[in-house]
Each structure stands twice: as structure tokens, then as C-alpha cells.
Coordinates of N, CA, C and O in Angstrom, one line a residue:
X234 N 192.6 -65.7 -7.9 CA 193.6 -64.7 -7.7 C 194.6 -65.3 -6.7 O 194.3 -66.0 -5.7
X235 N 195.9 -64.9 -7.0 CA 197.1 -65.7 -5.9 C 197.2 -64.5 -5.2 O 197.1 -63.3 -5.5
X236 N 197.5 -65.2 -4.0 CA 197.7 -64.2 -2.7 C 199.0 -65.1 -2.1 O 199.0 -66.3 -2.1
X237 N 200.2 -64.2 -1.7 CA 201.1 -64.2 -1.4 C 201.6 -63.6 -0.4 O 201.4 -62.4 -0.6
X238 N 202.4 -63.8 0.8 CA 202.7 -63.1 2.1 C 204.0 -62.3 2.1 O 205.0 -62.9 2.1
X239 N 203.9 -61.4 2.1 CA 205.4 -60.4 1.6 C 206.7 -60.4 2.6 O 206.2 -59.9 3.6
X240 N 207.8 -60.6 2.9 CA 208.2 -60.4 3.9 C 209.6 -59.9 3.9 O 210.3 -60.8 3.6
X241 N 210.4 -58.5 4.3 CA 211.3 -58.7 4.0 C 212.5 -57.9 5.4 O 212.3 -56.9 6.0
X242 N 213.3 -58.7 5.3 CA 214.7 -58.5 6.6 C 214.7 -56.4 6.7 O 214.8 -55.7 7.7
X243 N 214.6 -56.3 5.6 CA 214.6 -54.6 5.2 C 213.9 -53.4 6.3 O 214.3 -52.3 6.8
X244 N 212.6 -54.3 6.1 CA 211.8 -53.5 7.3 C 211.7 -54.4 8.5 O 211.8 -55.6 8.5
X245 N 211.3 -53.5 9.8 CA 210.6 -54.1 10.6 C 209.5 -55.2 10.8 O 208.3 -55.0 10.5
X246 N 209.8 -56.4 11.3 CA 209.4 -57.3 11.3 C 207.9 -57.0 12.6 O 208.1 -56.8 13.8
X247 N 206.6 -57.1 11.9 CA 205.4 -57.1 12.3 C 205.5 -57.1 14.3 O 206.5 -57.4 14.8
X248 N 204.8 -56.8 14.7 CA 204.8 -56.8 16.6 C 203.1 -57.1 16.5 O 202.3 -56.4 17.3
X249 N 202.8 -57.6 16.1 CA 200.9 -58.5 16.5 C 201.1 -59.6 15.3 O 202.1 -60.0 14.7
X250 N 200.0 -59.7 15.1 CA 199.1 -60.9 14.2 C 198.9 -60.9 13.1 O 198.0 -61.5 12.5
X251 N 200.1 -59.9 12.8 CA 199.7 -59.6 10.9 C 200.8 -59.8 10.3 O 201.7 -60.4 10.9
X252 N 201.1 -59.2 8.7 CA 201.9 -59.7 8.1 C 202.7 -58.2 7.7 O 202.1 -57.1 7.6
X253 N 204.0 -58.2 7.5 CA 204.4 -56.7 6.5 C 203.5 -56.3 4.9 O 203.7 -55.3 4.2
X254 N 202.8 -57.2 4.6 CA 202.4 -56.9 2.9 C 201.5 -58.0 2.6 O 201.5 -59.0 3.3
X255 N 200.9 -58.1 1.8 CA 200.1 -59.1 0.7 C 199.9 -58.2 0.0 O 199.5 -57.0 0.0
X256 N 200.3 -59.6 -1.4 CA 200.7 -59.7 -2.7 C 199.4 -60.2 -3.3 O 199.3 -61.4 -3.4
X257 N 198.3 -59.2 -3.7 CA 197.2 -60.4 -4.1 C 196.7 -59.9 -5.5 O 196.4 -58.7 -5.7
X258 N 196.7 -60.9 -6.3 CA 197.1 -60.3 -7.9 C 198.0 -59.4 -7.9 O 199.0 -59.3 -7.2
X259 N 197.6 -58.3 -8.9 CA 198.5 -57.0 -9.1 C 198.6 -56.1 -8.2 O 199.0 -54.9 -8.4
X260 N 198.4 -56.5 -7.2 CA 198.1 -54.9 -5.6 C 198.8 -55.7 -5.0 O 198.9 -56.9 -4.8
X261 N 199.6 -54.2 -4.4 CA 200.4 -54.8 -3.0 C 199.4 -54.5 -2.0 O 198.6 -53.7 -2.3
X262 N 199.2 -55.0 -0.5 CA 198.4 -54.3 0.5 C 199.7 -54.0 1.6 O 199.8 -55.0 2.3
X263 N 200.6 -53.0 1.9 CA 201.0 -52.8 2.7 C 200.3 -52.7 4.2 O 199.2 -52.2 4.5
X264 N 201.2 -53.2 5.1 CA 200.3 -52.8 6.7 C 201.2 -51.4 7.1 O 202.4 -51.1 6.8
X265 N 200.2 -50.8 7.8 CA 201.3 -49.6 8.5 C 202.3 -50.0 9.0 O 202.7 -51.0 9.6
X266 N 203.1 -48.7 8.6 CA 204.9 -49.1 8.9 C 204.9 -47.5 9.5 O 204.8 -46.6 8.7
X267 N 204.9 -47.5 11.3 CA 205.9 -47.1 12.0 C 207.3 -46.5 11.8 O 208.1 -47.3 11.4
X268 N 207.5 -45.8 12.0 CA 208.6 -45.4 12.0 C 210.1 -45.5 12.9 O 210.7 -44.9 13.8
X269 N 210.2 -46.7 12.2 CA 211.5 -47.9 13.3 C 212.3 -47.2 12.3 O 211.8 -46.9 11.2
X270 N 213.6 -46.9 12.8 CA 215.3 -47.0 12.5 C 215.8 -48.3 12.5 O 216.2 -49.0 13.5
X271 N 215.6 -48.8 10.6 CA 216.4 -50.6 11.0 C 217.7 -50.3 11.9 O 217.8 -51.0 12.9
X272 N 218.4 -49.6 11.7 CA 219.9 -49.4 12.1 C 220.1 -50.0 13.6 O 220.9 -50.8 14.0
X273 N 219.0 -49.2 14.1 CA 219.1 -49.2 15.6 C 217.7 -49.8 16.1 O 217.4 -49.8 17.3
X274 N 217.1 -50.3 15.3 CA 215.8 -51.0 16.0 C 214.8 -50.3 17.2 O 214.2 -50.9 18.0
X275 N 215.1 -48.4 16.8 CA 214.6 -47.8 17.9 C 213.4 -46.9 16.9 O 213.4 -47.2 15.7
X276 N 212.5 -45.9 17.6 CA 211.9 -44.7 16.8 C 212.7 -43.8 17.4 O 213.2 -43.8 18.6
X277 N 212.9 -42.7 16.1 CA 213.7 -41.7 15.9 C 212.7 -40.2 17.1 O 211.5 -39.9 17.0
X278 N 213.4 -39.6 17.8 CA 212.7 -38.4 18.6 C 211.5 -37.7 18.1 O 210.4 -37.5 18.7
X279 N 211.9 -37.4 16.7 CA 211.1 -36.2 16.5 C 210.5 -36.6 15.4 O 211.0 -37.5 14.8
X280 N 209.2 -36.0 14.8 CA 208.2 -36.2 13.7 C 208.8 -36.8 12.3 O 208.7 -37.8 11.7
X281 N 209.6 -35.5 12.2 CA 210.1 -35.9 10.7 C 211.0 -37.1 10.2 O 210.9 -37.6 9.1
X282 N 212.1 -37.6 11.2 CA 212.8 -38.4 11.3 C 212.0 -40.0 11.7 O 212.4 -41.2 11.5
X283 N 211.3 -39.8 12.0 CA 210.3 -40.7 12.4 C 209.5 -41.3 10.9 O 209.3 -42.5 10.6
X284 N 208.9 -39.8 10.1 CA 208.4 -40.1 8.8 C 209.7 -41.0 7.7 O 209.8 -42.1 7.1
X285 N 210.4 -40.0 8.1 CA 211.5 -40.5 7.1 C 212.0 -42.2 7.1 O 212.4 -43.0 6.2
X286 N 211.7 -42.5 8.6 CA 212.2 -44.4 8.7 C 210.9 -45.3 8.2 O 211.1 -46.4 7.6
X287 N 209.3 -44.8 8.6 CA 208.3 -45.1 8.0 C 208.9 -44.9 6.6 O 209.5 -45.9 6.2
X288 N 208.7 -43.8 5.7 CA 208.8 -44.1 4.3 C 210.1 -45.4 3.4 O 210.1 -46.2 2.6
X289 N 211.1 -44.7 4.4 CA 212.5 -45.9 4.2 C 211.7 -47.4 4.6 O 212.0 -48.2 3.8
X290 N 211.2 -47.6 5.0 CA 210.1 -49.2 5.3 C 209.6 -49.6 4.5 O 209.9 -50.7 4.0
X291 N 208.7 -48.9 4.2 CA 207.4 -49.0 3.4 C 208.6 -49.2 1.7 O 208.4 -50.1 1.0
X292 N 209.5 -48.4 1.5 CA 210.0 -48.6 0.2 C 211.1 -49.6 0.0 O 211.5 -50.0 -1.0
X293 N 211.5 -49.9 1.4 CA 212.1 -51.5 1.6 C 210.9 -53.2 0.7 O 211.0 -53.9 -0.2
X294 N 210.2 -52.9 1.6 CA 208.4 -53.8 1.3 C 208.2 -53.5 -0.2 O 208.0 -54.5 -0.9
X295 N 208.3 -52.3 -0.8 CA 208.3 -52.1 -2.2 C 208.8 -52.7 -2.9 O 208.3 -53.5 -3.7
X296 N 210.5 -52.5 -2.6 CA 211.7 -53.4 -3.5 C 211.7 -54.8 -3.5 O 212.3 -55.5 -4.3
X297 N 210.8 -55.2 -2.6 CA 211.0 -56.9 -2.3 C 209.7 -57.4 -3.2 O 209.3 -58.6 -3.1
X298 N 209.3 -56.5 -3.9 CA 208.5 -57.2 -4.8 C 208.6 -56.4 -6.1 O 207.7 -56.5 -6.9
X299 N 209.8 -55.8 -6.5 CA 210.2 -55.6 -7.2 C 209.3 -53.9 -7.6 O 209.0 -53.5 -8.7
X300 N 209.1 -53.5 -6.6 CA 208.3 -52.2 -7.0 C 208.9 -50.9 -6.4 O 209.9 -51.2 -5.7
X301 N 208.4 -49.2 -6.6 CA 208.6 -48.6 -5.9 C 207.4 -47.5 -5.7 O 206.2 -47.9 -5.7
X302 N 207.9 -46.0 -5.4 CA 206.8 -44.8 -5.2 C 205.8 -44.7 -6.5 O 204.6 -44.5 -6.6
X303 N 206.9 -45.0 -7.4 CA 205.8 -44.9 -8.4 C 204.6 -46.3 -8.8 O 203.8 -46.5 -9.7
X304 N 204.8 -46.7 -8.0 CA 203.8 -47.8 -8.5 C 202.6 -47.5 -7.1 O 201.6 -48.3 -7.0
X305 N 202.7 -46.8 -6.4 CA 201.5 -46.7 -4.9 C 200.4 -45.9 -5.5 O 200.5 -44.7 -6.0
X306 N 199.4 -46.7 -5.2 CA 197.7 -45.6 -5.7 C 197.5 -44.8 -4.5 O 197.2 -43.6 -4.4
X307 N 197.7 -45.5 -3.5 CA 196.8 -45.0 -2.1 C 197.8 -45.3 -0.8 O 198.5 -46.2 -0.6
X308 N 197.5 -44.4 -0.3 CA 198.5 -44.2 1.4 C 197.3 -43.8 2.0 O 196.2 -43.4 1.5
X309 N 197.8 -44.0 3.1 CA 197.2 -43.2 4.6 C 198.1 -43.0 5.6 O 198.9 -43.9 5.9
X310 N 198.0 -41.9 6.1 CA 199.0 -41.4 7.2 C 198.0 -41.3 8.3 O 196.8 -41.0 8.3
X311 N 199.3 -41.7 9.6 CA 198.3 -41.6 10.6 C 199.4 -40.5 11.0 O 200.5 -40.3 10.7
X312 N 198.4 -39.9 12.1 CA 199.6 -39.0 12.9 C 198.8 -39.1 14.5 O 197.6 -39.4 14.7
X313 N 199.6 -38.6 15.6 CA 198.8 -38.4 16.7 C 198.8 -36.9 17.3 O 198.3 -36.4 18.3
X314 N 199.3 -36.3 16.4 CA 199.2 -34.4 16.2 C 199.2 -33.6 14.9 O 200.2 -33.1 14.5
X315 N 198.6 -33.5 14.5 CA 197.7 -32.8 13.4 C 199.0 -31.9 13.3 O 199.7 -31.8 12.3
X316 N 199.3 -31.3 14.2 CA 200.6 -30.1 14.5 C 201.4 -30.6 13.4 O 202.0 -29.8 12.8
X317 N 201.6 -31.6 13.1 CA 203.4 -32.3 12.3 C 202.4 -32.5 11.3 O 202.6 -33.6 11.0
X318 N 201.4 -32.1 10.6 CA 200.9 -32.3 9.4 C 201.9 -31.7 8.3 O 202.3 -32.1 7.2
X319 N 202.1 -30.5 8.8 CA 203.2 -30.0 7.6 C 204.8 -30.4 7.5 O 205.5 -30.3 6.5
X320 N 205.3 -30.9 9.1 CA 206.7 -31.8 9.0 C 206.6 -32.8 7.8 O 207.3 -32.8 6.7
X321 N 205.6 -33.7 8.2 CA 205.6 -35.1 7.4 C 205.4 -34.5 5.9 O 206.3 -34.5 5.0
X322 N 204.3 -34.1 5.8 CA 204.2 -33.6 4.3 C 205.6 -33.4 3.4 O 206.0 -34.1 2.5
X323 N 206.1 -32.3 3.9 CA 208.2 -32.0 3.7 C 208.8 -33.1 3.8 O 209.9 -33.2 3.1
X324 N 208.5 -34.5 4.7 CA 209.5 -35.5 3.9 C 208.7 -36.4 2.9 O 209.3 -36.8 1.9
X325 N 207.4 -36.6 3.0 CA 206.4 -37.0 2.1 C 206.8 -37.2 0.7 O 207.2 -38.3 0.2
X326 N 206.7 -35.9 0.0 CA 206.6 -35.2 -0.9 C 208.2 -35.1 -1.5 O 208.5 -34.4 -2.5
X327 N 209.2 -35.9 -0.9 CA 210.5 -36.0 -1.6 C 210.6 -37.4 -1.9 O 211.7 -37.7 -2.2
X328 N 209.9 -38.2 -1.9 CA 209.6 -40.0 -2.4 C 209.2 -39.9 -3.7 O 209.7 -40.7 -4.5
X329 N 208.3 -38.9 -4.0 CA 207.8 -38.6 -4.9 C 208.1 -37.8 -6.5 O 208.0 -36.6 -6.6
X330 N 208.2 -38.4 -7.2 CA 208.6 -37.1 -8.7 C 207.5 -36.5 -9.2 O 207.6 -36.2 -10.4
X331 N 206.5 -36.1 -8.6 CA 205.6 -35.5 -8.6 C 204.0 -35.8 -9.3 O 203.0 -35.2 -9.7
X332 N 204.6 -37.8 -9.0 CA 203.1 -37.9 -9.5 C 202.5 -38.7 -8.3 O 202.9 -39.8 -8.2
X333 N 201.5 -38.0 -7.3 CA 201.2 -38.5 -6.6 C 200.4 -39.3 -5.8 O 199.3 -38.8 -5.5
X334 N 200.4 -40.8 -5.3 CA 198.8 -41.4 -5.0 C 198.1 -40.4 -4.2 O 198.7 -39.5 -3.6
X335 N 196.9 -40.8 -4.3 CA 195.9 -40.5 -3.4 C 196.2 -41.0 -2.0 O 196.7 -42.0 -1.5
X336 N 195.7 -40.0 -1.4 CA 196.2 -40.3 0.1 C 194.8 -39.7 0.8 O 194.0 -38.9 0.2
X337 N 194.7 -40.2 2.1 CA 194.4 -39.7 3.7 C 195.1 -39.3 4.4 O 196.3 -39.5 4.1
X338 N 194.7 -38.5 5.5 CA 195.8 -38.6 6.5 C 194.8 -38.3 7.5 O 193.8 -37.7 7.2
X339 N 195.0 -38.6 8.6 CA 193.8 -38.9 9.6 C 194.9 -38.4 11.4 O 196.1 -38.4 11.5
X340 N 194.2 -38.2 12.2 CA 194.4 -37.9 13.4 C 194.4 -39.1 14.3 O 193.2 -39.3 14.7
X341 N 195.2 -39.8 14.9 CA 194.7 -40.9 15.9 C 194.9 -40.4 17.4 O 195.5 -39.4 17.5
X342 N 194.3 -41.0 18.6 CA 195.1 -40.7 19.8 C 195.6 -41.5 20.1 O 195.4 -41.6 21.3
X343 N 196.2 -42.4 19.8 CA 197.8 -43.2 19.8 C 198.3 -44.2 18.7 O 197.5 -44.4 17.8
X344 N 199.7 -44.8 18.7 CA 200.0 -45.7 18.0 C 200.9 -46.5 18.6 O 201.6 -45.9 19.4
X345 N 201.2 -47.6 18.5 CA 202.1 -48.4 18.8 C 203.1 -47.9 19.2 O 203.7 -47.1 18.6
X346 N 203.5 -48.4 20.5 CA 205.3 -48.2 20.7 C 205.3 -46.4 20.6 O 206.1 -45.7 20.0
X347 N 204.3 -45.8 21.2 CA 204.4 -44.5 21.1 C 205.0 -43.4 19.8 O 205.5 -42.3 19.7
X348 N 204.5 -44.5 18.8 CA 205.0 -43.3 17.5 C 204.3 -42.5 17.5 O 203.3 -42.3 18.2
X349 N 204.8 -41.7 16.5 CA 204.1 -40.4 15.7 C 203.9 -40.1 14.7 O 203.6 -38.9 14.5
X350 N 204.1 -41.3 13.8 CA 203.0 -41.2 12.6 C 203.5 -42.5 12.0 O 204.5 -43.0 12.4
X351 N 202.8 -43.2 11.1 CA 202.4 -44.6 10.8 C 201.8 -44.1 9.3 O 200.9 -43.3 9.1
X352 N 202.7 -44.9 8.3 CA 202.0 -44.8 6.9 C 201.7 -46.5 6.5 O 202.5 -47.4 6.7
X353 N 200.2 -46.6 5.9 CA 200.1 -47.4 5.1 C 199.8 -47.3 3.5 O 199.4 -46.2 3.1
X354 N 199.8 -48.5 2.7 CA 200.0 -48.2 1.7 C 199.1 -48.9 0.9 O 198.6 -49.9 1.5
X355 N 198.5 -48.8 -0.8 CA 198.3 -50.0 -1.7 C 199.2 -49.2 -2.6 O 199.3 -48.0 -2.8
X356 N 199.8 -50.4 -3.2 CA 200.7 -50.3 -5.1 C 200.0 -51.5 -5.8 O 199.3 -52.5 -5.4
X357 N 200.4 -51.0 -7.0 CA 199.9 -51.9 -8.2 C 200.5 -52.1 -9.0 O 201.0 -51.0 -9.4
X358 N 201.0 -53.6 -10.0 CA 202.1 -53.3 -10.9 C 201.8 -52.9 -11.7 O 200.7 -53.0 -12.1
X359 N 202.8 -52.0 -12.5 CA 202.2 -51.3 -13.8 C 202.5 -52.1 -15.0 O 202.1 -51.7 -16.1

């Protein structure tokens, strides 16, 4: 199986010891993507705007391997307030044409750089 290191100017470039993606056979493995504003290289105040530069990431990482929402089996959302379970959901669920992967979504008590929610991902090519 070829394994391949994903990397692209689109999203946020990694802050530890890992990589934005691997490409190994037909599966992408996304790492959690934070919700950075490429624009401004900052996280956005509030939950939802925060989701929204996470999913804008994560579908940057997609394109550079020539994929998109429709090709993801599985996500996981992190959040660090259960409270914004129904924000995130509302921008979630507009990536989507209504066929949806399987997901988690889980409670942390922190994340990097003080975010507030962190999605990761697997896709597969179809």
C-alpha cells in the first residue's frame, strides 16, 4: 500500500509533529483541523465561525487530493462545550447534500490555541 504525506498552502500548516493528511491507498486520514481563518491566521470569537474555518480546512485538504464532502465516511468533532453542540451542527450539515458520514462528536476540556471545536476526518475515493 503507498502512503503519501498530504500537504497543502490552503489550510493551516500543522503546530506539533504531525502531518495535515495521509494518503494511504484509497483513504484519506485527515488530522484535526482547528478552526484557523487562513485570511488572518487567527481563530474566529465565537463557535460557529470557528466551525465554519475548521470545515473551510478540512475541504481545502480534500481538494488537494482531488476530493470533497462527498467522498468522507467518518468525522469526529471535538468541542470543549457540549453547549455549541447545536451551533456546529447548523454549519455542519450545510457541507453536506444530505448524504452524511458517520460521525462522533465528543466533549474535550481543551484544545490547542484555545479553540472550540476541532474536526477530523477519513475520505475514500470513490
Amino acid at each position: 500500500m503507498e502512503r503519501k504525506t498530504v500537504l497543502t498552502e490552503q489550510a493551516p500548516a500543522p503546530i506539533g509533529p504531525y502531518v495535515q493528511a495521509v494518503m494511504a491507498g484509497e483513504s484519506l486520514y485527515i488530522s484535526g483541523q482547528l478552526g484557523i481563518d487562513m485570511q488572518t491566521g487567527e481563530m474566529p470569537a465565537g463557535v460557529a465561525e470557528q466551525a465554519e474555518c475548521s470545515l473551510k480546512n478540512l475541504c481545502a485538504i480534500l481538494a488537494a487530493e482531488g476530493m470533497s464532502t462527498a467522498n468522507l465516511v467518518k468525522t469526529t468533532i471535538f468541542l470543549t462545550d457540549m453547549g455549541n453542540f447545536a451551533a456546529v451542527n447548523e454549519v455542519y450539515a450545510k457541507y453536506f447534500d444530505g448524504a452524511f458520514p458517520a460521525r462522533s462528536c465528543v466533549a474535550v476540556a481543551a484544545l490547542p490555541k484555545g479553540g472550540l471545536v476541532e474536526i477530523e476526518a477519513v475520505a475514500v475515493r470513490a
